[in-house]
Amino acid sequence: MNNPVEALPVLSDQLKIRSLEVKGAEGPLAARLYTSGDAGAKRDMLLVFFHAGGFVGGDLEDADMFLRHLADDSQHVGVLASAYTLATEKPFPAAVEDAHAVLVWAKKNKAKLGWTGKQLLVAGIEAGANLAAVCALMSRDRGGPALAGQVLVMPMLDPGLTTCSMREIQAEPELLDVADACAKAYRGYLPNAADRTHPYASPLQSSRLKNLPPALILSTEDDPLRDEAEQYGAKLIGCGVKTTVRRMQPAPLKDAGARNECACRCSALGEIASFIAGLERSETPSAA
């Protein structure tokens, strides 16, 4: 496993980043398309990514370095990072409706994205990983768009904040601010207490997890979100969903925003590249 502070590789000069607008549930949203390799080639796989920020903050810039390396490591994959409505503007379900609408928009605008339309993945970090997990549920429930996989990096999945890792870390003075940030984020995102058990707000509480796309779930040793990530992975496996759960090395999480850097410098990039390669192999027809 890579050292969390290991230097990142140099990005290739073939990396391209394009700003564009996508369509959310109620209007346009800012987005960025990251590609690397042959600029003229259409890619068979598109990964749609949602940023962190506890539902109440964050923007496209937060995970920019992570996404640059992700696109550069997987040159045959397009990476579309989209904004979404923050809870400071509108609480749940505005963000998840935006997230699903972006997937629908991407499927309808393949040519604009240089994508063949063959495989669509959804991914995110922290609150964005919650949206990614919920998109998998919504796409199943609403008849599409079909997803080839979901990548959940240090996801927020339990508004009740009831897991052992959350309770344990609340007792650690240096990480108390991280736990408090999670609680504050959920208060902003889910002001109606009844929404806290809705499966589109708390996937961990869902009793309907069958027929979802393969999942890669990444946690870290000392993250208060660790147990909810791993519990969700266990529930998916129990429902027959092909799921890989990895616990990465401890990394300094002095504040919630540090998860972007942690994902970049821990083994997350390699795990995601391996997961994507496995999906590509499963899509490739066997030789006669």
XYZ file of C-alpha atoms in Angstrom:
288
model
C 0.000 0.000 0.000
C 1.284 3.446 -0.884
C 2.503 5.844 1.743
C -0.024 8.683 2.231
C 2.684 11.313 1.807
C 4.338 9.706 -1.214
C 5.007 12.170 -4.026
C 2.502 12.041 -6.869
C 3.690 11.192 -10.379
C 4.137 13.986 -12.887
C 1.061 14.562 -15.023
C 1.397 13.930 -18.734
C 1.190 16.768 -21.252
C -1.754 14.978 -22.895
C -4.132 15.858 -20.058
C -6.982 18.091 -21.212
C -9.526 19.884 -19.032
C -12.604 21.548 -20.503
C -15.174 23.634 -18.653
C -18.789 23.153 -19.692
C -22.357 23.286 -18.449
C -24.533 20.270 -17.756
C -28.226 20.116 -16.951
C -29.307 19.593 -13.358
C -32.815 18.977 -12.070
C -33.748 22.653 -12.210
C -31.174 24.307 -14.432
C -27.576 24.459 -15.627
C -24.672 23.341 -13.465
C -20.957 24.009 -13.840
C -18.885 20.998 -14.859
C -15.411 19.983 -16.044
C -14.422 17.226 -18.442
C -11.020 15.611 -17.841
C -9.428 13.492 -20.580
C -5.947 12.249 -21.334
C -4.345 10.432 -24.236
C -5.536 10.720 -27.833
C -7.647 13.875 -27.907
C -9.644 12.721 -30.935
C -10.542 9.262 -29.652
C -14.013 8.478 -28.337
C -13.925 6.742 -24.988
C -16.081 3.751 -24.121
C -16.239 4.679 -20.436
C -17.373 7.885 -18.733
C -17.011 8.409 -14.977
C -19.274 11.082 -13.489
C -17.853 12.512 -10.260
C -19.399 14.541 -7.414
C -17.268 16.626 -5.049
C -16.992 16.614 -1.256
C -18.004 19.386 1.123
C -20.577 17.891 3.467
C -23.483 18.885 1.169
C -23.113 22.481 2.373
C -19.836 23.496 0.706
C -17.190 22.463 -1.760
C -16.854 23.026 -5.485
C -15.200 21.683 -8.619
C -11.804 22.999 -7.583
C -11.607 20.914 -4.409
C -10.885 17.586 -6.103
C -9.174 19.021 -9.177
C -5.762 17.468 -8.501
C -7.324 14.101 -7.673
C -9.321 14.158 -10.930
C -6.306 15.219 -12.994
C -4.427 12.156 -11.793
C -7.455 9.900 -12.138
C -7.958 10.899 -15.777
C -4.227 10.688 -16.482
C -3.995 7.211 -14.944
C -6.977 5.963 -17.003
C -6.420 7.534 -20.396
C -9.258 5.566 -21.996
C -11.802 6.971 -19.513
C -13.448 10.385 -19.612
C -14.049 11.988 -16.207
C -16.950 14.429 -15.890
C -17.008 16.376 -12.605
C -20.266 18.185 -11.922
C -21.451 20.711 -9.376
C -24.785 20.228 -7.620
C -27.161 22.339 -5.549
C -25.714 22.872 -2.079
C -27.912 22.572 0.995
C -27.245 26.239 1.784
C -29.402 26.981 -1.262
C -31.840 24.047 -1.105
C -31.708 21.028 1.208
C -32.418 17.385 0.371
C -33.426 16.155 -2.173
C -32.108 18.947 -4.428
C -28.537 17.592 -4.577
C -29.493 13.999 -5.384
C -32.009 15.106 -8.004
C -29.245 17.170 -9.615
C -26.847 14.244 -9.517
C -29.240 11.868 -11.251
C -30.195 14.542 -13.778
C -26.501 14.924 -14.693
C -26.317 11.199 -15.492
C -29.377 11.506 -17.712
C -27.851 14.557 -19.417
C -24.570 12.741 -20.010
C -26.333 9.817 -21.657
C -28.137 12.200 -24.004
C -25.011 14.226 -24.844
C -22.476 11.527 -25.624
C -21.014 13.300 -28.644
C -20.340 16.480 -26.663
C -18.385 14.389 -24.145
C -16.442 12.295 -26.649
C -18.050 9.165 -25.229
C -19.482 6.165 -27.060
C -22.163 5.626 -24.433
C -21.071 2.074 -23.638
C -20.174 2.266 -19.931
C -21.208 4.862 -17.363
C -19.747 4.994 -13.858
C -20.612 7.237 -10.937
C -18.157 8.284 -8.237
C -17.592 10.764 -5.440
C -15.740 11.648 -2.272
C -17.479 12.078 1.121
C -20.842 13.840 0.475
C -20.249 13.331 -3.237
C -19.911 9.604 -2.574
C -23.306 9.677 -0.884
C -24.719 11.201 -4.067
C -22.966 8.555 -6.158
C -24.419 5.731 -4.059
C -27.876 7.295 -4.245
C -27.554 7.719 -8.022
C -27.101 3.957 -8.263
C -30.356 3.486 -6.336
C -32.214 6.110 -8.372
C -31.004 4.752 -11.708
C -32.231 1.296 -10.741
C -35.554 2.614 -9.449
C -36.174 4.968 -12.379
C -35.124 2.655 -15.183
C -31.798 4.263 -16.012
C -29.407 5.344 -17.076
C -27.713 1.985 -16.636
C -24.513 2.108 -14.578
C -21.493 -0.145 -15.009
C -20.092 0.668 -11.563
C -19.979 2.967 -8.544
C -16.894 4.276 -6.732
C -17.457 5.535 -3.188
C -14.444 7.195 -1.564
C -14.815 7.784 2.194
C -18.594 8.117 1.802
C -21.062 9.844 4.135
C -23.857 7.284 4.416
C -25.234 7.498 7.980
C -26.991 10.724 9.033
C -27.530 9.169 12.456
C -23.751 9.230 13.087
C -24.164 5.980 15.014
C -21.200 3.861 13.922
C -18.392 2.829 16.265
C -15.757 4.748 14.305
C -17.836 7.923 14.540
C -18.377 7.534 18.291
C -14.751 6.572 18.984
C -13.281 9.487 17.093
C -15.617 11.934 18.805
C -13.559 11.155 21.913
C -10.302 12.138 20.160
C -9.730 15.887 20.724
C -7.711 16.333 17.530
C -10.501 14.827 15.395
C -13.514 16.182 17.229
C -13.838 18.985 14.679
C -14.164 16.399 11.891
C -17.018 14.618 13.658
C -18.672 17.954 14.466
C -18.418 18.956 10.802
C -20.299 15.808 9.794
C -23.088 16.544 12.267
C -23.349 20.163 11.124
C -23.403 19.085 7.480
C -26.317 16.727 8.020
C -28.255 19.373 9.941
C -27.972 21.616 6.902
C -28.703 18.920 4.336
C -31.522 17.180 6.213
C -33.349 19.827 8.278
C -36.441 17.607 8.252
C -35.628 14.814 10.702
C -37.966 12.405 8.911
C -35.712 12.532 5.831
C -32.790 11.032 7.746
C -34.071 7.491 7.171
C -34.968 8.011 3.506
C -32.840 5.650 1.376
C -31.980 8.514 -0.972
C -30.515 10.391 2.008
C -29.112 7.434 3.941
C -28.263 4.535 1.627
C -26.956 2.624 4.653
C -30.534 2.435 5.977
C -31.976 1.104 2.726
C -33.477 -2.382 2.777
C -33.468 -2.546 -1.044
C -29.897 -2.938 -2.244
C -30.259 -5.698 -4.817
C -29.624 -5.228 -8.537
C -27.116 -2.419 -8.093
C -23.933 -1.983 -10.158
C -20.559 -3.316 -8.945
C -19.055 -1.133 -6.244
C -15.631 -0.073 -5.051
C -15.752 1.352 -1.519
C -12.671 2.968 0.014
C -12.280 3.909 3.670
C -9.300 4.960 5.773
C -8.183 3.630 9.127
C -8.716 6.760 11.202
C -11.659 8.374 9.425
C -14.893 8.667 11.432
C -16.696 7.665 8.221
C -14.803 4.362 8.091
C -17.389 2.020 9.609
C -20.371 3.279 7.637
C -18.423 2.773 4.409
C -17.500 -0.777 5.367
C -20.977 -1.603 6.673
C -22.484 -0.469 3.391
C -20.053 -2.670 1.519
C -21.058 -5.649 3.660
C -24.748 -4.953 2.987
C -24.151 -4.754 -0.759
C -22.256 -8.047 -0.698
C -25.092 -9.602 1.297
C -27.527 -8.504 -1.417
C -25.452 -10.108 -4.166
C -23.800 -6.935 -5.465
C -20.207 -7.452 -6.592
C -18.361 -5.216 -4.165
C -14.730 -4.492 -3.292
C -14.061 -2.844 0.062
C -10.607 -1.496 0.864
C -9.380 0.171 4.037
C -6.498 2.487 3.238
C -3.677 3.526 5.519
C -4.252 6.150 8.199
C -3.965 9.661 6.827
C -4.087 13.059 8.506
C -7.700 14.291 8.495
C -7.477 17.549 10.405
C -10.605 18.781 8.666
C -13.257 17.357 6.362
C -11.657 18.949 3.289
C -8.533 16.863 3.810
C -10.291 13.849 2.292
C -9.546 15.159 -1.199
C -5.812 15.181 -0.515
C -6.044 11.863 1.290
C -7.728 10.261 -1.723
C -5.038 11.667 -3.963
C -2.075 10.523 -1.899
C -3.301 7.234 -0.467
C -3.850 4.116 -2.565
C -7.214 5.368 -3.863
C -6.007 6.158 -7.387
C -4.514 2.698 -7.841
C -7.594 0.978 -6.425
C -9.872 2.922 -8.761
C -7.677 2.155 -11.781
C -7.792 -1.558 -10.935
C -11.570 -1.458 -10.464
C -12.038 0.273 -13.821
C -9.765 -2.232 -15.551
C -11.866 -5.066 -14.140
C -15.060 -3.501 -15.479
C -13.468 -3.108 -18.901
C -12.427 -6.759 -18.941
C -15.946 -7.859 -18.042
C -17.302 -5.797 -20.950
C -14.850 -7.215 -23.493
C -16.282 -10.226 -25.372
C -14.295 -13.434 -24.961
C -12.300 -14.589 -27.950
C -13.992 -17.333 -29.964
